[in-house]
Amino acid sequence: MSVPPSRLMDAGSTDLSDLLQRAKRYEPQALSALHEMFYPLVFRYVAYRIDDLQACEDISSEVFLRLLKSLKREELDIRSLRAWLLGTAHHLVQDYYRWNYRHPVSPLEHHQHLPNGHNPAEEAENRLSHQQVRVALQRLTADQQHVLTLRFSLELSLQETAQTMNKSVEAVKVLQFRALAALRRQLEGSR
Amino acid sequence: MKPAEIAQLLEECLQRMQMGETLERILADYPEQAEELRLLLDGARLAQANALYLPPTSGQQRSRAQFLEEAARQARSQPKFAFPQLRFASLLLSAAILMLVVGFALTLASGRSLPGQPLYGVKRSVEEAQLALSGDALARIRLEDTFDQRRAEEVRQLILSGKEQPVEFSGFLTRRIQDGYNQWSAGGIDFTLSGDLQRSAGSMGGAYVDIRGFVRGQQGLEVTEMRLRLYQIGGILQAQNEYEWTVEGVRLRLPSLAELDGTPEEGKPISVTAIRVGENDFLALSARVGRLNAPATPTFTPNLITPTLTQTPTSPHTLTPTPSPSATLRPQVTASPDDDLYKNNTDDKGGDDSGGKGGDDSGGKGGDDDNDDDDGD
């Protein structure tokens, strides 16, 4: 698996800052590099919370289109960029839920086309538990879904999660605890 | 235990799990909290197990294409002067002030300037202002043609004068065989190509291309990048039949693989992405009905912004990114054997394109605050 952007950003902040500055000048090469760097992150975030492939792609794409309007803001630097992208994804997912109040049944045929690292034999076996976890996840609060996605799908550290959510590290720990407790209750209630 | 204490304990256990310790080994260190921790850690394991999705390559490429096209559209609409609060008004005002203050004489003087000379920036600014004030799509295309001819003339003059200078120009790409070698030409400028550029150029023969390169004095032109010019033609659909549309005076042919978003209706707005394969011959790649800005992204395209069109860069200004390992070369637009698109044979595959749509602004860290429960503040 490729190095997550969080690690890249620690390793080469100067180069990435230069990349962002070039992107602000609408340089295609810089914009393309930013997209390639962050699209998987955004898509993973959205796909963790929405099980409709088309909706995931549409939302992920919309995140980057909105980024173009925010590129000119002085306060948008390489550190806040990830937080901005994931925050926007979070709000678009919430918007998606509001417009689709009935949680859709997971289109399992879409999952079959995703290169998710499972072999076909394992996929069939794990499909039910994935479905249960996804349904349970969607019943949590927005913040609880947000923290679990950041921590367990995107594997952000506590500090990175805190920055993305604009909360303290301690607050994220408590939120994480409550989210996992709520997830367990939902899973037990579904059995 | 207080929530904050159990939360801290949970985090420590999660980190130990991440380091590879088994659940039982971890819980053995916390016998009093083992039952509660087991449930939480089990939930964490399930939550992590769901994190398996990698983005489909096609979706990622479509998103990138939309992103780049929208960026190009916004870049074209940017005002030349730093009046961020005024937007469109500042663009008109800037164009008017430029023409008045600089003066007619200065405009005449700059009209003869070449790339690298002091007044060249003025020349280009005047052209930008004229484009900004141009009328419908057809008028803009005619004006762009005039400016493209100037670019080609500038390249000729630079070559004749023995100057060395980065240049850009445009024209219909043609090829002839001379002394057993392919001799390429665009805008009346002859040049040779090698390597990947040579191979990829074959698929663009006959089409209107944008070229970047370097004039090496009287040795001629070294081409470093070449791509098809994408025309964004938005306006009212004036006429349509099975094979072509007319949008704001521009006639567009419809190949079999053109992507259409919506049902076109005469008298209604439509936005088309097209390439140019003849003086008045535009080939629609994709169209979006009901919008005047950038259309739907075509998922098939001929060579566009791809690294294979770039030779070893000698200019610091490279247009093309390095492709991701998952990038898929796309089929070229000559999908239908009945389409007589290009004068030359084409046998190369194309690359990514640029398409796009606009998006709404969202301020702050990723948009407005939501009103959902806010745990753990």
Coordinates of C-alpha atoms in Angstrom, one line a residue, chain B residues 26-259:
Chain B
I26 CA -3.1 -7.0 26.2
L27 CA -6.1 -7.8 28.3
A28 CA -4.0 -9.8 30.7
D29 CA -2.5 -6.5 31.9
Y30 CA -5.9 -5.1 32.7
P31 CA -7.9 -7.8 34.5
E32 CA -10.4 -5.4 36.0
Q33 CA -11.3 -3.7 32.8
A34 CA -10.8 -6.8 30.6
E35 CA -14.4 -7.4 29.8
E36 CA -15.2 -3.8 28.8
L37 CA -11.9 -3.5 26.9
R38 CA -12.5 -6.7 25.0
L39 CA -15.8 -5.4 23.6
L40 CA -14.3 -2.1 22.6
L41 CA -11.2 -3.6 21.0
D42 CA -13.3 -6.1 19.2
G43 CA -15.3 -3.2 17.8
A44 CA -12.1 -1.6 16.8
R45 CA -11.0 -4.7 15.0
L46 CA -14.3 -4.8 13.1
A47 CA -14.1 -1.1 12.3
Q48 CA -10.6 -1.6 10.9
A49 CA -11.6 -4.7 8.9
N50 CA -14.1 -2.6 6.9
A51 CA -11.3 -0.3 5.7
L52 CA -10.4 -2.1 2.6
Y53 CA -11.6 0.1 -0.3
L54 CA -9.2 1.3 -2.9
P55 CA -10.6 3.7 -5.5
P56 CA -11.4 2.3 -8.9
T57 CA -8.9 3.6 -11.4
S58 CA -11.5 4.8 -13.8
G59 CA -13.3 6.9 -11.2
Q60 CA -10.0 8.4 -10.1
Q61 CA -9.1 9.3 -13.6
R62 CA -12.5 10.9 -14.3
S63 CA -12.2 12.9 -11.1
R64 CA -8.7 14.1 -12.1
A65 CA -9.8 15.1 -15.5
Q66 CA -12.8 17.1 -14.2
F67 CA -10.5 18.7 -11.6
L68 CA -8.0 19.8 -14.2
E69 CA -10.5 21.1 -16.6
E70 CA -12.3 23.1 -14.0
A71 CA -9.0 24.5 -12.9
A72 CA -8.2 25.4 -16.5
R73 CA -11.5 27.2 -16.8
Q74 CA -11.0 29.1 -13.6
A75 CA -7.5 30.0 -14.6
R76 CA -8.8 31.5 -17.8
S77 CA -11.4 33.5 -16.0
Q78 CA -9.0 34.9 -13.5
P79 CA -8.6 38.7 -13.6
K80 CA -5.1 39.8 -14.6
F81 CA -4.9 42.4 -11.8
A82 CA -5.0 41.9 -8.1
F83 CA -8.5 43.2 -7.3
P84 CA -9.9 40.1 -5.6
Q85 CA -13.0 41.8 -4.3
L86 CA -14.2 43.0 -7.7
R87 CA -14.1 39.9 -9.9
F88 CA -15.8 40.5 -13.2
A89 CA -16.0 44.2 -12.7
S90 CA -12.3 44.3 -12.1
L91 CA -11.6 42.4 -15.2
L92 CA -13.6 44.8 -17.4
L93 CA -12.1 47.8 -15.6
S94 CA -8.6 46.4 -15.9
A95 CA -9.0 45.9 -19.6
A96 CA -10.4 49.4 -20.1
I97 CA -7.7 51.0 -18.0
L98 CA -5.0 49.0 -19.7
M99 CA -6.0 50.2 -23.1
L100 CA -6.4 53.8 -22.1
V101 CA -3.4 54.3 -19.9
V102 CA -0.9 52.3 -22.0
G103 CA -2.1 54.2 -25.0
F104 CA -2.6 53.5 -28.7
A105 CA 1.1 54.2 -29.5
L106 CA 2.4 51.7 -26.9
T107 CA 0.0 49.1 -28.2
L108 CA 1.3 49.6 -31.7
A109 CA 4.9 49.3 -30.4
S110 CA 4.2 46.2 -28.5
G111 CA 2.5 44.6 -31.5
R112 CA 5.9 44.0 -33.0
S113 CA 7.6 42.6 -29.9
L114 CA 8.8 39.1 -29.6
P115 CA 9.0 36.7 -26.7
G116 CA 11.7 37.8 -24.3
Q117 CA 11.4 41.4 -25.3
P118 CA 10.3 44.1 -22.8
L119 CA 7.0 44.9 -24.4
Y120 CA 5.9 41.3 -25.1
G121 CA 4.0 41.2 -21.9
V122 CA 2.0 44.2 -22.9
K123 CA 1.2 42.6 -26.3
R124 CA -0.1 39.5 -24.6
S125 CA -2.1 41.5 -22.0
V126 CA -3.8 43.4 -24.8
E127 CA -4.7 40.1 -26.5
E128 CA -6.1 38.7 -23.2
A129 CA -8.2 41.8 -22.8
Q130 CA -9.5 41.4 -26.3
L131 CA -10.4 37.8 -25.7
A132 CA -12.2 38.7 -22.5
L133 CA -14.4 41.1 -24.4
S134 CA -15.0 38.9 -27.3
G135 CA -18.6 37.9 -28.2
D136 CA -19.9 34.5 -28.9
A137 CA -17.9 31.2 -29.2
L138 CA -17.3 31.7 -32.9
A139 CA -16.0 35.2 -32.4
R140 CA -13.7 34.0 -29.7
I141 CA -12.4 31.2 -31.9
R142 CA -11.7 33.6 -34.7
L143 CA -9.8 35.9 -32.4
E144 CA -7.8 33.0 -31.0
D145 CA -6.9 32.0 -34.5
T146 CA -5.5 35.5 -35.2
F147 CA -3.4 35.3 -32.0
D148 CA -2.2 31.8 -32.8
Q149 CA -1.0 33.1 -36.2
R150 CA 0.9 35.8 -34.4
R151 CA 2.5 33.2 -32.1
A152 CA 3.7 31.2 -35.2
E153 CA 5.1 34.4 -36.8
E154 CA 6.9 35.2 -33.6
V155 CA 8.6 31.7 -33.7
R156 CA 9.6 32.3 -37.3
Q157 CA 11.2 35.6 -36.5
L158 CA 13.0 34.2 -33.5
I159 CA 14.5 31.5 -35.6
L160 CA 15.5 33.9 -38.3
S161 CA 17.1 36.2 -35.8
G162 CA 19.1 33.4 -34.2
K163 CA 17.6 34.0 -30.8
E164 CA 17.1 31.3 -28.1
Q165 CA 13.8 31.5 -26.3
P166 CA 11.0 29.3 -24.9
V167 CA 8.0 29.6 -27.1
E168 CA 4.5 28.3 -27.5
F169 CA 2.3 28.3 -30.5
S170 CA -0.5 26.4 -32.1
G171 CA -1.7 25.1 -35.4
F172 CA -3.0 22.1 -37.4
L173 CA -0.4 19.2 -37.0
T174 CA 0.7 17.8 -40.4
R175 CA 3.4 15.4 -41.4
R176 CA 5.3 14.8 -44.6
I177 CA 8.2 12.5 -45.4
Q178 CA 11.4 14.3 -46.2
D179 CA 14.6 12.4 -46.9
G180 CA 13.1 9.3 -45.3
Y181 CA 12.2 11.1 -42.1
N182 CA 9.0 12.4 -40.7
Q183 CA 8.9 16.2 -40.9
W184 CA 6.2 17.7 -38.8
S185 CA 4.6 21.1 -39.1
A186 CA 2.1 23.2 -37.2
G187 CA 1.2 26.8 -37.8
G188 CA 3.6 26.8 -40.7
I189 CA 6.5 26.0 -38.4
D190 CA 8.6 22.9 -39.3
F191 CA 10.1 20.7 -36.6
T192 CA 11.1 17.1 -36.0
L193 CA 10.1 14.9 -33.2
S194 CA 11.7 11.9 -31.5
G195 CA 11.0 9.2 -29.0
D196 CA 7.6 9.3 -27.3
L197 CA 6.6 12.6 -28.9
Q198 CA 7.1 11.1 -32.3
R199 CA 5.1 8.0 -31.5
S200 CA 2.3 9.9 -29.9
A201 CA 2.1 12.7 -32.5
G202 CA 0.9 10.2 -35.1
S203 CA -2.4 10.0 -33.3
M204 CA -2.9 13.8 -33.4
G205 CA -2.1 14.3 -37.0
G206 CA -4.5 16.7 -38.7
A207 CA -5.8 18.1 -35.4
Y208 CA -5.3 21.5 -33.8
V209 CA -2.5 21.3 -31.2
D210 CA -0.8 23.5 -28.7
I211 CA 2.9 23.2 -28.7
R212 CA 5.6 24.3 -26.3
G213 CA 9.2 24.3 -27.2
F214 CA 12.5 26.1 -27.4
V215 CA 13.9 28.0 -30.3
R216 CA 17.5 27.1 -30.6
G217 CA 18.6 30.0 -32.7
Q218 CA 18.9 29.2 -36.4
Q219 CA 19.0 25.5 -35.6
G220 CA 15.2 25.7 -35.4
L221 CA 12.7 24.6 -32.9
E222 CA 12.9 21.9 -30.2
V223 CA 9.5 20.7 -29.3
T224 CA 9.1 19.7 -25.6
E225 CA 5.4 19.3 -25.3
M226 CA 2.4 18.9 -27.5
R227 CA -1.3 18.4 -26.8
L228 CA -4.6 18.7 -28.5
R229 CA -6.4 21.9 -27.9
L230 CA -9.6 21.4 -26.1
Y231 CA -12.3 23.9 -27.1
Q232 CA -14.9 24.6 -24.5
I233 CA -17.9 25.8 -26.4
G234 CA -20.9 26.8 -24.4
G235 CA -24.1 28.5 -25.5
I236 CA -27.5 27.9 -27.0
L237 CA -27.9 24.9 -29.2
Q238 CA -29.1 26.5 -32.4
A239 CA -29.5 23.5 -34.6
Q240 CA -29.0 19.7 -34.3
N241 CA -29.3 16.6 -36.4
E242 CA -28.1 13.1 -36.1
Y243 CA -24.5 14.0 -37.0
E244 CA -23.9 17.5 -35.9
W245 CA -24.8 20.4 -33.7
T246 CA -24.5 24.2 -34.1
V247 CA -23.7 26.0 -30.9
E248 CA -23.3 29.8 -31.0
G249 CA -22.3 29.7 -34.6
V250 CA -19.9 26.8 -34.2
R251 CA -20.6 23.5 -36.1
L252 CA -19.7 20.4 -34.1
R253 CA -19.6 16.8 -35.5
L254 CA -20.7 14.0 -33.2
P255 CA -18.6 10.9 -33.2
S256 CA -20.1 7.7 -32.1
L257 CA -18.3 7.7 -28.8
A258 CA -19.2 11.3 -27.8
E259 CA -20.4 11.3 -24.2

